[in-house]
JSON list of C-alpha atoms in Angstrom, two decimals:
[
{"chain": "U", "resi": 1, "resn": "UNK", "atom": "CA", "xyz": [-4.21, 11.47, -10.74]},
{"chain": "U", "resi": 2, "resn": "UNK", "atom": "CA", "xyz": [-1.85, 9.15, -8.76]},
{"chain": "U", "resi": 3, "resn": "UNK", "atom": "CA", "xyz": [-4.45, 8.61, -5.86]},
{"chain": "U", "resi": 4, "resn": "UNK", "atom": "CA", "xyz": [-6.77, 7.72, -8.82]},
{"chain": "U", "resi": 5, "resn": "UNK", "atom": "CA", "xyz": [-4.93, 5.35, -10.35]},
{"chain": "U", "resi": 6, "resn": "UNK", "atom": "CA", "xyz": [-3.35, 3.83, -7.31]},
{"chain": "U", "resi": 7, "resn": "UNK", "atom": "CA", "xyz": [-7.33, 2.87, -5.74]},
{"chain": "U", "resi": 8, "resn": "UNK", "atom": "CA", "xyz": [-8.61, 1.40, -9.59]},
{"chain": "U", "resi": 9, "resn": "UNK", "atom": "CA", "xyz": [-5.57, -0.46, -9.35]},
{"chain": "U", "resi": 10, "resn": "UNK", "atom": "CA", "xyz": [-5.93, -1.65, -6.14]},
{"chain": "U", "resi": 11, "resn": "UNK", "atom": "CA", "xyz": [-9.22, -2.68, -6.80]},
{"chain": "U", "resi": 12, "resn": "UNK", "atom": "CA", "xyz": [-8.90, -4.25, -10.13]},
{"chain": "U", "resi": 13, "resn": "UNK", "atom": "CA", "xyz": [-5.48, -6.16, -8.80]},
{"chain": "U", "resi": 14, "resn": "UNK", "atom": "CA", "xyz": [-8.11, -7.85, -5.69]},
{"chain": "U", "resi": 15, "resn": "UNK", "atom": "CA", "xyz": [-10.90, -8.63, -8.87]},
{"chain": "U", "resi": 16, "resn": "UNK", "atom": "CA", "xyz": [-8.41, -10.69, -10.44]},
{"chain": "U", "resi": 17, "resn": "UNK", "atom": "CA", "xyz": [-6.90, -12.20, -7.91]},
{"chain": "U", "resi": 18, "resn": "UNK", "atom": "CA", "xyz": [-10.64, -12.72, -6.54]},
{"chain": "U", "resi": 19, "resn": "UNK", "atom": "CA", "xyz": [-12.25, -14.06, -9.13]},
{"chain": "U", "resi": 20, "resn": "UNK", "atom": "CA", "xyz": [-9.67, -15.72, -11.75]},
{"chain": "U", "resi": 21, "resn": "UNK", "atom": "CA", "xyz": [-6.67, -16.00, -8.90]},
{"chain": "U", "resi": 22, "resn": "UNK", "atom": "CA", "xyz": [-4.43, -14.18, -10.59]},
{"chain": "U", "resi": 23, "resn": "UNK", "atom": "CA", "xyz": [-2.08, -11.10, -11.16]},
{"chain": "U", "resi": 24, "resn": "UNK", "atom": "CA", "xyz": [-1.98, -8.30, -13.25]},
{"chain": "U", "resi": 25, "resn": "UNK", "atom": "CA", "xyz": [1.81, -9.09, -14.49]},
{"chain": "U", "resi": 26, "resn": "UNK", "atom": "CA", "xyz": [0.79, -12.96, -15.40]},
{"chain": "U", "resi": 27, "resn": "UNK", "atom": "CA", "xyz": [-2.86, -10.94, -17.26]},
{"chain": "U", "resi": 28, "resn": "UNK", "atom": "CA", "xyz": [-0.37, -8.27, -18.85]},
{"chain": "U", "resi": 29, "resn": "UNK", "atom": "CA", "xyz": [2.05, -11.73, -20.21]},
{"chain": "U", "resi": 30, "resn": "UNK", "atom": "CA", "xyz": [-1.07, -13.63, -21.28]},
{"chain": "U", "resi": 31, "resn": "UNK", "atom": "CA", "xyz": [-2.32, -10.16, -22.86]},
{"chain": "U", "resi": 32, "resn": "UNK", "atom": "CA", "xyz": [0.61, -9.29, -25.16]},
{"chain": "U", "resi": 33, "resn": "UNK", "atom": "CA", "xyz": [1.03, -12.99, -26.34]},
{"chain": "U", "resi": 34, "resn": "UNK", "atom": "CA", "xyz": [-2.97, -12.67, -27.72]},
{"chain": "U", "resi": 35, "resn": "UNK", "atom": "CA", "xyz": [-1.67, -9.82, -29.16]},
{"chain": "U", "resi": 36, "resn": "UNK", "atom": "CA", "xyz": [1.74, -11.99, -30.91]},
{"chain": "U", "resi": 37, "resn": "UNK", "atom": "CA", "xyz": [-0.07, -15.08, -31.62]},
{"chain": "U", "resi": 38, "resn": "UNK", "atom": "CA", "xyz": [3.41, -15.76, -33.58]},
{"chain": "U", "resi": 39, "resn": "UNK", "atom": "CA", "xyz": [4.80, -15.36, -30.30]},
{"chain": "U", "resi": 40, "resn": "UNK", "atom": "CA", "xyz": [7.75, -13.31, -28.77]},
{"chain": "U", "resi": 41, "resn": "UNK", "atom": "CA", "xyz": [11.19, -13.70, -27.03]},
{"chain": "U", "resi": 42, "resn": "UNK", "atom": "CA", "xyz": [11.44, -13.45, -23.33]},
{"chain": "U", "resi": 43, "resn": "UNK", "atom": "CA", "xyz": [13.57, -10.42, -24.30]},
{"chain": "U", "resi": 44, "resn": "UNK", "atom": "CA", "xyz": [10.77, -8.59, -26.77]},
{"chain": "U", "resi": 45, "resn": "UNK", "atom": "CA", "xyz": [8.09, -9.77, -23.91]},
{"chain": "U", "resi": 46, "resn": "UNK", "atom": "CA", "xyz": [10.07, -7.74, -21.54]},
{"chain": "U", "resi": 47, "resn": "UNK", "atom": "CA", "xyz": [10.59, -5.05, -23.81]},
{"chain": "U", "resi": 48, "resn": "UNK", "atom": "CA", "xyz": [7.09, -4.98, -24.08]},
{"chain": "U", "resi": 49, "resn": "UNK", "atom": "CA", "xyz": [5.91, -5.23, -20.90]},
{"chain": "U", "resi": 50, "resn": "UNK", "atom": "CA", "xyz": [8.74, -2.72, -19.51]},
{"chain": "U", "resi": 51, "resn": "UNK", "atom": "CA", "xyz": [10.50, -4.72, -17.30]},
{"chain": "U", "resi": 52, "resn": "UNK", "atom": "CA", "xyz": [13.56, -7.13, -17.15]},
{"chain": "U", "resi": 53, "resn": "UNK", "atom": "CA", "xyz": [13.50, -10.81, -18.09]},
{"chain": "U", "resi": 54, "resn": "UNK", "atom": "CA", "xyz": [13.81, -11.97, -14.78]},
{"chain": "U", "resi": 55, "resn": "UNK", "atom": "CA", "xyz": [11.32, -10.28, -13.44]},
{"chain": "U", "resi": 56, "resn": "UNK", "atom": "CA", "xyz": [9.35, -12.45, -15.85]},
{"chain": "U", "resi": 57, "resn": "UNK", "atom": "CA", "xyz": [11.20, -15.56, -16.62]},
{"chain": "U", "resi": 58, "resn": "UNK", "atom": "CA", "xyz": [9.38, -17.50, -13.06]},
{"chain": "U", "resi": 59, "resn": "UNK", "atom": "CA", "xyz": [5.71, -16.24, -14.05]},
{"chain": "U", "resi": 60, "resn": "UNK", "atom": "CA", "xyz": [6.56, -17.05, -17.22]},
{"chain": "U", "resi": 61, "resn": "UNK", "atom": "CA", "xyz": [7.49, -20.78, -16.69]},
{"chain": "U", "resi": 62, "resn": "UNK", "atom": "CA", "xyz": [4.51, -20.85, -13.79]},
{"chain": "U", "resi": 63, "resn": "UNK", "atom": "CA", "xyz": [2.03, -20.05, -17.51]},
{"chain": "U", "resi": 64, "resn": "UNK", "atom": "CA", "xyz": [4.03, -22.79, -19.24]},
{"chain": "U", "resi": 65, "resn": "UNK", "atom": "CA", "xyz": [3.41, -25.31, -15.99]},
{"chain": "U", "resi": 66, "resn": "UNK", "atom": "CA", "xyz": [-0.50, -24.18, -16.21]},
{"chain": "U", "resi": 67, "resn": "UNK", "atom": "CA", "xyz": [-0.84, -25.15, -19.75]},
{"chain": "U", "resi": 68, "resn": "UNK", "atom": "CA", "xyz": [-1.51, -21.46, -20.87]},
{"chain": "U", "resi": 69, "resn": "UNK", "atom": "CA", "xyz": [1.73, -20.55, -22.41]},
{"chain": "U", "resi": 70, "resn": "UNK", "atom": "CA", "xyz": [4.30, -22.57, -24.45]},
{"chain": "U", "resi": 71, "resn": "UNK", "atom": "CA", "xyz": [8.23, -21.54, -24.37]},
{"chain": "U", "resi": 72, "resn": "UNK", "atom": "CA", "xyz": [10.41, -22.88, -27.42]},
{"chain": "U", "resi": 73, "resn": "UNK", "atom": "CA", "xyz": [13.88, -22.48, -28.41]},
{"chain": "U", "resi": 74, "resn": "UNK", "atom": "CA", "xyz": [14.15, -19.96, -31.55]},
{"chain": "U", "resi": 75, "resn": "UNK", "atom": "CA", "xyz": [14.89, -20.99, -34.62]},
{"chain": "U", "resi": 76, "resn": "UNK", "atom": "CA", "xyz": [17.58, -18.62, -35.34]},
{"chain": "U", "resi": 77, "resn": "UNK", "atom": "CA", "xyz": [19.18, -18.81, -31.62]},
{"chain": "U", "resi": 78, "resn": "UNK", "atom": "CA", "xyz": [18.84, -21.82, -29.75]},
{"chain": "U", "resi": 79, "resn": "UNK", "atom": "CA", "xyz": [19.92, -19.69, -26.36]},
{"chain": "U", "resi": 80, "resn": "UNK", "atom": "CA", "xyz": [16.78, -17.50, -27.08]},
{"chain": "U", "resi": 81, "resn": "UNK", "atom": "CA", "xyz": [13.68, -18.81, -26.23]},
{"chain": "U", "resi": 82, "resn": "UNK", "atom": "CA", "xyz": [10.32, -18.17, -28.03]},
{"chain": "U", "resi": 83, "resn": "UNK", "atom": "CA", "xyz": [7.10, -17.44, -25.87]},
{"chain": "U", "resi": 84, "resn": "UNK", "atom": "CA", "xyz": [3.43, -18.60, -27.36]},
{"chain": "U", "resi": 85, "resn": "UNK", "atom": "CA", "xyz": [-0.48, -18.76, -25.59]},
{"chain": "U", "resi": 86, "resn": "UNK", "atom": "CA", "xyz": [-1.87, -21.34, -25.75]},
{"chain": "U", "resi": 87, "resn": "UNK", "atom": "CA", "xyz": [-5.70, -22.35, -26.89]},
{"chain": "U", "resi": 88, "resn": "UNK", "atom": "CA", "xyz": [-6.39, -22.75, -23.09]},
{"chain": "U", "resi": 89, "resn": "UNK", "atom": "CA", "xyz": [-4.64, -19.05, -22.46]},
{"chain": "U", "resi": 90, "resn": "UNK", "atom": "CA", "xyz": [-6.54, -17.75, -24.96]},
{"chain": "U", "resi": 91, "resn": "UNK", "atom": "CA", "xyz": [-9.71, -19.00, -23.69]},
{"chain": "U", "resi": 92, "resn": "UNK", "atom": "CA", "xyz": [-8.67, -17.87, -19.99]},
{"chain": "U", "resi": 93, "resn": "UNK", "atom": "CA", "xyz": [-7.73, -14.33, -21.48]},
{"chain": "U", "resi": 94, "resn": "UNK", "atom": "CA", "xyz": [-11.10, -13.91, -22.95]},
{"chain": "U", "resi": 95, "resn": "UNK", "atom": "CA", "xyz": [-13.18, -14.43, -20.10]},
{"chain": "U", "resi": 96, "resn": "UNK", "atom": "CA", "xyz": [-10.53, -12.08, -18.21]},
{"chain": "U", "resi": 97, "resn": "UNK", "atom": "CA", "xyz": [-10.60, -9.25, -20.44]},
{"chain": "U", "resi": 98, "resn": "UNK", "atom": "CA", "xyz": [-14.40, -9.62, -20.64]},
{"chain": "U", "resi": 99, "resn": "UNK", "atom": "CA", "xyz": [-14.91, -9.27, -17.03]},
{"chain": "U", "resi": 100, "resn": "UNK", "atom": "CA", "xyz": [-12.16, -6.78, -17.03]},
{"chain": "U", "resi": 101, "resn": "UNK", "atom": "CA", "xyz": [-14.23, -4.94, -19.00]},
{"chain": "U", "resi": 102, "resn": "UNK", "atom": "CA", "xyz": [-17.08, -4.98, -17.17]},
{"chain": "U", "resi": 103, "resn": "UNK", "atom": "CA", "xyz": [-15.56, -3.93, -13.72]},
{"chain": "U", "resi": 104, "resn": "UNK", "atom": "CA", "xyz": [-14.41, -1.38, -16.05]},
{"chain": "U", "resi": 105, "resn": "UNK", "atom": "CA", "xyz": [-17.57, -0.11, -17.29]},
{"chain": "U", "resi": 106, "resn": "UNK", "atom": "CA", "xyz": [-19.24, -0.25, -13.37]},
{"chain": "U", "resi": 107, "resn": "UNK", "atom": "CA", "xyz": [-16.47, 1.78, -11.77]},
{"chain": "U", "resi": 108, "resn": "UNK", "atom": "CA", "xyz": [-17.36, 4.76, -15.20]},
{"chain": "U", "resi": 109, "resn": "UNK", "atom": "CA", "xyz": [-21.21, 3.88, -15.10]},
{"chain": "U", "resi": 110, "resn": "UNK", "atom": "CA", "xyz": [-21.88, 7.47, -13.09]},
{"chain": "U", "resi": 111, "resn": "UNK", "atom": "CA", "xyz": [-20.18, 9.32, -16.05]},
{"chain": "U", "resi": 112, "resn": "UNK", "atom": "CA", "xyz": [-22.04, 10.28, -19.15]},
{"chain": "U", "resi": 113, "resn": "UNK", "atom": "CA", "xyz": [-21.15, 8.91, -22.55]},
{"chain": "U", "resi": 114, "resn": "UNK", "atom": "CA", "xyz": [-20.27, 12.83, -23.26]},
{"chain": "U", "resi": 115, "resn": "UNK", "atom": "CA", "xyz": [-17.99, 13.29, -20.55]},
{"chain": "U", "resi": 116, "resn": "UNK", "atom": "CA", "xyz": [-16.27, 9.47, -21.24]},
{"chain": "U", "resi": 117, "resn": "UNK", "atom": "CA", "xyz": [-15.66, 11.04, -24.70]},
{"chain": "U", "resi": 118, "resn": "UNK", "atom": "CA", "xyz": [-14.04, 13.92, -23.34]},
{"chain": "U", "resi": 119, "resn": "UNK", "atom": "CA", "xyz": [-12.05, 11.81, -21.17]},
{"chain": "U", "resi": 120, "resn": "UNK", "atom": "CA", "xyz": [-11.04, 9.77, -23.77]},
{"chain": "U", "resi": 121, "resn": "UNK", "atom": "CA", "xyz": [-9.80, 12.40, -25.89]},
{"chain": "U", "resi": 122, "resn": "UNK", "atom": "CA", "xyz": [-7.89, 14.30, -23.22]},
{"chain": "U", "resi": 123, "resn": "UNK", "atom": "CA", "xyz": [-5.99, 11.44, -22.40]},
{"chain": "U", "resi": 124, "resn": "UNK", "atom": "CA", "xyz": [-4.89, 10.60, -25.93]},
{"chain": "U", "resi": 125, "resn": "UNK", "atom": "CA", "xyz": [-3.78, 14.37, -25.98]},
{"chain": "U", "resi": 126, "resn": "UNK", "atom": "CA", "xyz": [-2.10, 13.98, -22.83]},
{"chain": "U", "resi": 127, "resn": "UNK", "atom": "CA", "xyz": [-0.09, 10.39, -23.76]},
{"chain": "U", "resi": 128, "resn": "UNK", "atom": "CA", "xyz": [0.60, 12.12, -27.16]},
{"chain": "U", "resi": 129, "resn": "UNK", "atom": "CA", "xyz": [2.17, 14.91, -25.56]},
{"chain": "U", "resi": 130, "resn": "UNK", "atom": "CA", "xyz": [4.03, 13.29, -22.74]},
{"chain": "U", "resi": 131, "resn": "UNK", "atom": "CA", "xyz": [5.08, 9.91, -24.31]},
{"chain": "U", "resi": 132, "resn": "UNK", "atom": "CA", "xyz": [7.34, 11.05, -26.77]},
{"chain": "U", "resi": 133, "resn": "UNK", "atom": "CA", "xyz": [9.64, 13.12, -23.90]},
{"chain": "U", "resi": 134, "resn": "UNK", "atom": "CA", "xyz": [9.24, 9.74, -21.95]},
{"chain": "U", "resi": 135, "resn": "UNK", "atom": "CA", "xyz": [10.68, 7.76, -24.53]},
{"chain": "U", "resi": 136, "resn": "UNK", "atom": "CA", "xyz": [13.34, 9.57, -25.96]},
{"chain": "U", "resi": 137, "resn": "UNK", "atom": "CA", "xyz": [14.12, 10.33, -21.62]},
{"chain": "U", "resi": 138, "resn": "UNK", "atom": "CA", "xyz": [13.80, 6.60, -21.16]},
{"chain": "U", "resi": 139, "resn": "UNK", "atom": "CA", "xyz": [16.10, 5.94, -23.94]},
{"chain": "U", "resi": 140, "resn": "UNK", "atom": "CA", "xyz": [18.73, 7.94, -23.04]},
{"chain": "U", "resi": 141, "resn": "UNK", "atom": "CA", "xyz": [18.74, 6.48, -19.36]},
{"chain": "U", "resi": 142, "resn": "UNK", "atom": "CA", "xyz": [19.76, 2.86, -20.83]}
]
């Protein structure tokens, strides 16, 4: 399963980077503020993305500088700073996640809509069975 996962990643990293010059961290930021149009701290982004906040904070301002992101203080705590996409990064996102999608779809096109089903569904048995332990693990490592 590592190998696996190591090659698509691999591969999909060099599409991105390829075709829309970019990185899977900067497409995983862009990603999760589409997904918190209200936006999020640079602590909840990191939260969300697993990882710390300065492993983020320089891609992060590298967004802002590109027009795709906008970073404001919050209104509760001026010390705490509030992440948003932009239009333009949620027009860039689209056409990422589209073509994501497709390079996606060609690398599963040899498997049968019967077997992606029973793909599917062993894999949401296998992340509900492991993902609690990894949690609660994770949790107690902090």
């Amino acid at each position: 399963m590592a190998s696996l996962y190591r090659m698509v990643d691999k591969h999909l990293k060099k599409k991105l980077n390829t075709e829309f010059g970019t990185t899977l961290v900067r497409l995983d930021i862009l990603y999760t503020l589409d997904m918190n149009p209200e936006g999020l701290s640079m602590g909840s982004l990191s939260s969300e993305l697993f990882v710390t906040n300065g492993n983020i904070s320089g891609i992060v301002k590298d967004l802002s500088k590109s027009g795709l992101v906008e970073m404001a203080p919050a209104l509760t705590d001026r010390r705490s700073m509030i992440v948003t996409i932009t239009a333009e990064g949620q027009d860039y996102i689209k056409d990422i996640v589209e073509s994501h999608h497709e390079w996606v779809e060609d690398l599963l096109a040899d498997m049968s809509q019967t077997q992606l089903l029973q793909l599917s569904e062993l894999l949401r048995a296998l992340k509900k069975s492991v993902a609690p332990k990894l949690e609660d693990r994770l949790a107690h490592d902090d």
